[in-house]
Amino acid sequence: MKLALLSRLNALRAARRGGVLVTDLASGAQRLLSEDDFSGDALGEEAAAALRSGRSAMVEQDGRKVFLNVQAPPTRLIIVGAVHVAQALAPMAALCGHDVAIVDPRGAFASPERFPDARVLAKWPQDAIAELGGLDRHTAVAAITHDPKIDDPALSAALSAGCFYIGALGSRKTHGKRVERLAAAGFTTEQIGRIKAPIGLDIGSVSPAEIATSVLAQIIEAQRKKPPRPST
Amino acid sequence: MRANDDDILSTAQLWREQGKGVALATVVETWGSAPRPIGSHLVIDEDGLFLGSVSGGCVEGDVVAQALEVIETGAATTLEFGVADETAWRAGLSCGGRISVYVERID
């Protein structure tokens, strides 16, 4: 590998960007595809699938063995709302490999005693997100405070950053009002449509832990499942 | 594990920038039960110093030896280890799996 390519690879990793290092094992020819380079590339579909699954893979191209080495930053989950559901969701998400942070400006909720094993930021979302180094597409955001003053700024930031998962707690009626506020703030219908609301897969969850399960399952789906082909 | 990979790839860059001969070994295929997943790295310098792993420690010695040759010649190579190989008894995978490791020089 050329040193210049290795240093590009390390820069990509440091910037929390996903990509795939493509190596022709017979010739040694190598190139680095960042996640923005997939469309239009001969191996773009295979590279996208490998990045989505998080697994490096050997593929064949014109009878040649080509190795796709996945470079995926660790995914993060930012839970906005240090509520009962968050107490179940934080450890479960950590088990699934996410770096978890809990954000809630209400100090009584965001206490380390309630979240012994997670990073807790008793700040407003805007300040907490800045402290966490900003959002990106390898970040999931679950807004579950029920309070628009706290949830809305987090959702706006998540939409702007293209987070891979954005979920918001609240009934359809609550979400309807939220959609109006976000539209008034300048977000398009398509952007707002990315918000999963009511949050979580519809499995009839009742308890906080069950709701956390439905949210985590929805996050896994967003991360791993192949998106449907856009209709033409 | 991923943070580990970060360290390995950063170290590979650092060692090369310091002017050392450096090789990078990567697990590119596995069959059966393999101790380290596809994509795992081991970085080796010209003195045989290494960081990372491509197995549970069973084949690292052989990979390092081969890597020194790759650093010398610059020709990348793919090494295979497993119970079906004659190397199995010398540098075998006790778990019964097979792995294929690509070794390349950082130029």
XYZ file of C-alpha atoms in Angstrom:
339
model
C 0.000 0.000 0.000
C 1.214 3.458 -0.827
C 1.910 5.618 2.212
C -0.274 8.366 0.715
C -3.211 5.947 0.523
C -2.633 4.777 4.104
C -2.605 8.351 5.336
C -5.863 9.055 3.433
C -7.332 5.967 5.066
C -6.305 7.154 8.530
C -7.691 10.639 7.816
C -11.014 9.065 6.787
C -11.135 7.097 10.031
C -10.224 10.103 12.152
C -13.009 12.103 10.511
C -15.543 9.341 11.411
C -16.298 8.698 7.746
C -17.083 5.276 6.369
C -15.293 3.774 3.414
C -13.960 0.641 1.780
C -10.366 -0.143 0.840
C -10.435 -2.154 -2.391
C -7.483 -4.449 -3.071
C -6.935 -6.626 -6.145
C -5.061 -9.485 -4.505
C -3.353 -10.677 -7.681
C -2.008 -7.335 -8.900
C -1.868 -5.508 -5.574
C -3.743 -2.567 -7.123
C -5.557 -0.588 -4.444
C -7.987 2.268 -4.123
C -9.976 3.814 -1.321
C -13.685 4.425 -1.825
C -15.209 6.800 0.688
C -18.917 6.367 1.349
C -19.535 9.284 -1.038
C -17.781 7.499 -3.918
C -19.968 4.362 -4.062
C -22.549 5.400 -6.598
C -21.260 4.936 -10.109
C -18.370 2.698 -9.073
C -18.194 -0.787 -10.588
C -17.993 -2.268 -7.081
C -20.148 0.430 -5.475
C -23.055 -1.835 -4.639
C -20.838 -4.500 -3.074
C -18.921 -1.822 -1.145
C -22.127 -0.249 0.149
C -23.423 -3.647 1.274
C -20.145 -4.431 3.039
C -20.126 -1.080 4.830
C -23.762 -1.494 5.856
C -23.103 -4.933 7.342
C -19.844 -3.778 8.903
C -18.109 -6.837 7.456
C -15.102 -6.918 5.167
C -15.492 -9.376 2.318
C -13.830 -11.066 -0.645
C -15.626 -10.602 -3.949
C -14.922 -11.661 -7.513
C -14.683 -9.169 -10.325
C -14.059 -10.481 -13.851
C -12.607 -13.653 -12.348
C -10.230 -11.741 -10.088
C -10.260 -11.869 -6.314
C -10.871 -8.430 -4.857
C -10.830 -7.758 -1.123
C -13.170 -5.149 0.322
C -11.838 -3.962 3.672
C -14.563 -2.079 5.521
C -13.602 1.035 7.427
C -16.584 1.897 9.603
C -16.434 4.297 12.514
C -18.061 3.089 15.724
C -21.724 4.056 15.676
C -23.019 6.380 18.345
C -26.438 6.636 19.927
C -27.452 9.908 21.499
C -30.480 9.524 23.726
C -32.130 12.857 24.394
C -34.113 12.438 27.587
C -32.679 10.784 30.697
C -36.008 9.085 31.297
C -37.026 5.571 32.332
C -36.843 4.231 28.745
C -33.304 5.630 28.478
C -32.234 3.657 31.543
C -33.089 0.453 29.690
C -32.006 1.601 26.222
C -28.514 2.790 27.215
C -27.109 -0.562 28.393
C -28.898 -2.498 25.652
C -27.484 -0.245 22.934
C -24.018 -0.504 24.462
C -24.309 -4.310 24.222
C -25.020 -3.902 20.495
C -21.780 -1.977 20.106
C -22.953 1.632 20.075
C -21.164 4.407 21.938
C -23.999 5.779 24.037
C -24.464 9.313 25.371
C -27.473 10.566 27.306
C -28.442 14.207 27.070
C -30.931 16.031 29.281
C -30.714 19.595 30.604
C -32.834 18.582 33.603
C -30.215 17.752 36.201
C -32.563 15.669 38.326
C -33.008 13.281 35.400
C -29.453 13.390 34.050
C -27.753 12.161 37.181
C -24.863 9.690 37.068
C -26.635 7.625 39.737
C -29.447 6.870 37.302
C -26.954 5.929 34.552
C -23.954 4.345 36.247
C -22.361 2.989 33.064
C -23.139 5.658 30.471
C -21.876 9.070 29.525
C -24.418 11.614 30.788
C -24.471 15.258 29.724
C -26.750 17.517 31.800
C -26.943 20.106 29.035
C -29.236 21.382 26.327
C -28.924 19.295 23.142
C -27.150 22.046 21.180
C -24.414 22.339 23.826
C -24.180 18.592 24.399
C -23.869 17.882 20.666
C -21.082 20.448 20.379
C -19.298 18.812 23.315
C -19.675 15.401 21.635
C -17.952 16.741 18.518
C -21.077 17.175 16.398
C -23.393 14.679 14.741
C -22.736 12.642 11.607
C -24.343 9.921 9.537
C -22.893 7.199 11.776
C -24.870 8.585 14.698
C -28.388 7.670 15.823
C -30.545 10.130 17.757
C -33.530 9.108 19.885
C -35.477 12.060 21.263
C -37.640 10.811 24.114
C -38.197 13.682 26.560
C -41.789 14.450 25.423
C -40.760 18.103 25.695
C -40.502 19.981 22.378
C -38.142 22.539 23.924
C -35.606 19.745 24.389
C -36.514 17.307 21.597
C -36.852 19.780 18.723
C -33.298 21.194 18.743
C -31.908 17.632 18.828
C -34.138 16.554 15.934
C -33.180 19.632 13.889
C -29.491 18.924 14.415
C -29.976 15.235 13.542
C -31.853 16.074 10.326
C -29.189 18.567 9.265
C -26.385 16.080 9.924
C -28.095 13.177 8.093
C -27.978 10.843 11.092
C -28.657 7.221 10.076
C -31.488 6.969 12.580
C -33.741 9.653 14.004
C -36.593 8.691 16.302
C -38.982 10.755 18.368
C -41.332 9.711 21.153
C -44.921 10.913 21.092
C -48.332 10.088 19.725
C -49.312 10.726 16.134
C -51.022 13.913 17.271
C -47.876 15.116 19.054
C -45.865 14.238 15.969
C -48.281 16.154 13.753
C -47.544 19.334 15.687
C -43.827 18.538 15.550
C -43.986 18.181 11.769
C -45.594 21.636 11.568
C -42.851 23.188 13.714
C -40.039 21.553 11.730
C -41.633 22.563 8.421
C -41.901 26.127 9.709
C -38.206 25.891 10.602
C -37.453 25.182 6.938
C -37.097 21.378 6.778
C -38.516 19.655 3.694
C -41.243 17.019 3.841
C -38.686 14.440 2.728
C -36.302 15.360 5.564
C -39.043 15.337 8.184
C -40.219 11.990 6.797
C -36.943 10.450 7.993
C -38.061 10.829 11.615
C -39.418 7.586 13.045
C -42.471 8.621 15.021
C -44.055 7.280 17.067
C -40.627 5.886 17.939
C -39.871 2.160 17.853
C -41.107 -0.848 15.900
C -44.788 -1.547 16.389
C -44.557 -4.682 18.560
C -47.045 -3.647 21.197
C -44.406 -2.633 23.752
C -45.763 -1.633 27.161
C -42.985 -1.357 29.757
C -39.991 1.005 29.465
C -37.674 -1.930 28.757
C -40.022 -3.187 26.039
C -40.180 0.254 24.467
C -36.368 0.392 24.606
C -36.296 -2.973 22.802
C -38.545 -1.685 20.032
C -36.372 1.434 19.636
C -33.141 -0.573 19.515
C -34.635 -2.977 16.964
C -35.575 0.010 14.807
C -32.022 1.375 15.090
C -30.594 -1.995 14.001
C -32.996 -2.055 11.047
C -31.896 1.439 9.993
C -28.243 0.460 10.249
C -28.242 -2.988 8.673
C -31.209 -3.469 6.380
C -30.788 -2.690 2.714
C -32.841 0.382 1.888
C -35.609 -0.207 -0.657
C -34.821 0.868 -4.190
C -36.148 4.339 -4.856
C -39.220 4.076 -7.061
C -38.691 5.514 -10.527
C -11.510 -3.945 18.487
C -12.058 -1.070 16.113
C -10.083 1.324 18.290
C -7.396 -1.305 18.126
C -7.503 -1.221 14.330
C -7.179 2.556 14.500
C -4.023 2.140 16.545
C -2.632 -0.436 14.135
C -3.197 1.593 10.970
C -1.945 4.783 12.634
C 1.126 2.925 13.832
C 1.744 1.590 10.322
C 1.721 5.159 9.016
C 3.899 6.460 11.880
C 6.547 3.751 11.489
C 6.743 4.308 7.733
C 7.005 8.067 8.174
C 9.858 7.434 10.590
C 11.639 5.762 7.684
C 11.252 2.166 8.785
C 10.408 -0.682 6.446
C 6.823 -1.647 7.236
C 4.456 -4.434 6.181
C 0.725 -4.727 6.780
C -0.921 -8.132 7.130
C -4.699 -8.441 6.739
C -7.000 -11.427 7.230
C -8.773 -11.619 3.860
C -10.567 -14.960 4.081
C -11.594 -17.362 6.808
C -13.155 -20.816 6.710
C -14.677 -22.569 9.684
C -13.948 -21.199 13.102
C -11.295 -18.531 12.868
C -9.995 -16.604 15.854
C -9.977 -13.143 14.252
C -12.522 -11.750 11.810
C -11.884 -10.855 8.178
C -10.236 -7.440 7.966
C -8.106 -7.847 11.114
C -4.664 -6.305 10.825
C -1.134 -6.952 11.988
C 1.560 -4.380 11.294
C 5.216 -5.422 11.257
C 8.385 -3.324 11.066
C 11.761 -4.271 9.590
C 13.035 -5.411 12.985
C 10.144 -7.812 13.462
C 8.354 -5.566 15.951
C 4.612 -6.007 15.510
C 1.226 -4.746 16.676
C -2.223 -6.288 16.239
C -3.180 -9.862 15.475
C -4.452 -12.060 12.676
C -5.111 -15.119 14.852
C -5.151 -16.024 18.484
C -1.367 -16.022 18.391
C -0.937 -19.326 16.547
C 0.376 -18.033 13.212
C 1.767 -14.593 14.048
C 5.328 -15.897 14.122
C 5.089 -17.176 10.561
C 3.353 -14.020 9.353
C 6.089 -11.852 10.876
C 8.793 -13.967 9.225
C 7.067 -13.705 5.836
C 6.484 -9.993 6.371
C 10.214 -9.393 6.748
C 10.668 -10.935 3.313
C 7.875 -8.773 1.879
C 9.575 -5.677 3.343
C 12.785 -6.820 1.645
C 11.363 -7.609 -1.791
C 8.277 -5.385 -1.955
C 6.258 -8.253 -3.469
C 2.901 -8.685 -1.745
C 1.857 -12.235 -0.979
C -1.115 -14.208 0.310
C -0.421 -16.739 3.061
C -2.716 -19.603 3.946
C -2.879 -21.315 7.293
C -5.053 -24.146 8.446
C -5.379 -27.783 9.275
C -5.182 -28.831 5.638
C -1.748 -27.276 5.218
C 1.521 -28.943 6.005
C 2.224 -25.818 8.029
C -0.633 -26.866 10.268
C 1.630 -28.732 12.593
C 4.214 -26.002 12.631
C 1.960 -22.983 12.666
C -1.491 -24.465 12.852
C -4.802 -23.196 14.027
C -5.740 -25.379 16.931
C -9.376 -24.378 16.436
C -9.460 -26.268 13.121
C -10.229 -23.235 10.993
C -8.418 -21.887 7.957
C -7.360 -18.333 7.302
C -5.845 -16.482 4.401
C -3.632 -13.497 5.153
C -2.563 -10.843 2.644
C 0.827 -9.293 3.387
C 1.882 -6.091 1.648
C 4.656 -3.551 2.026
C 3.852 0.077 2.849
C 5.685 2.053 0.151
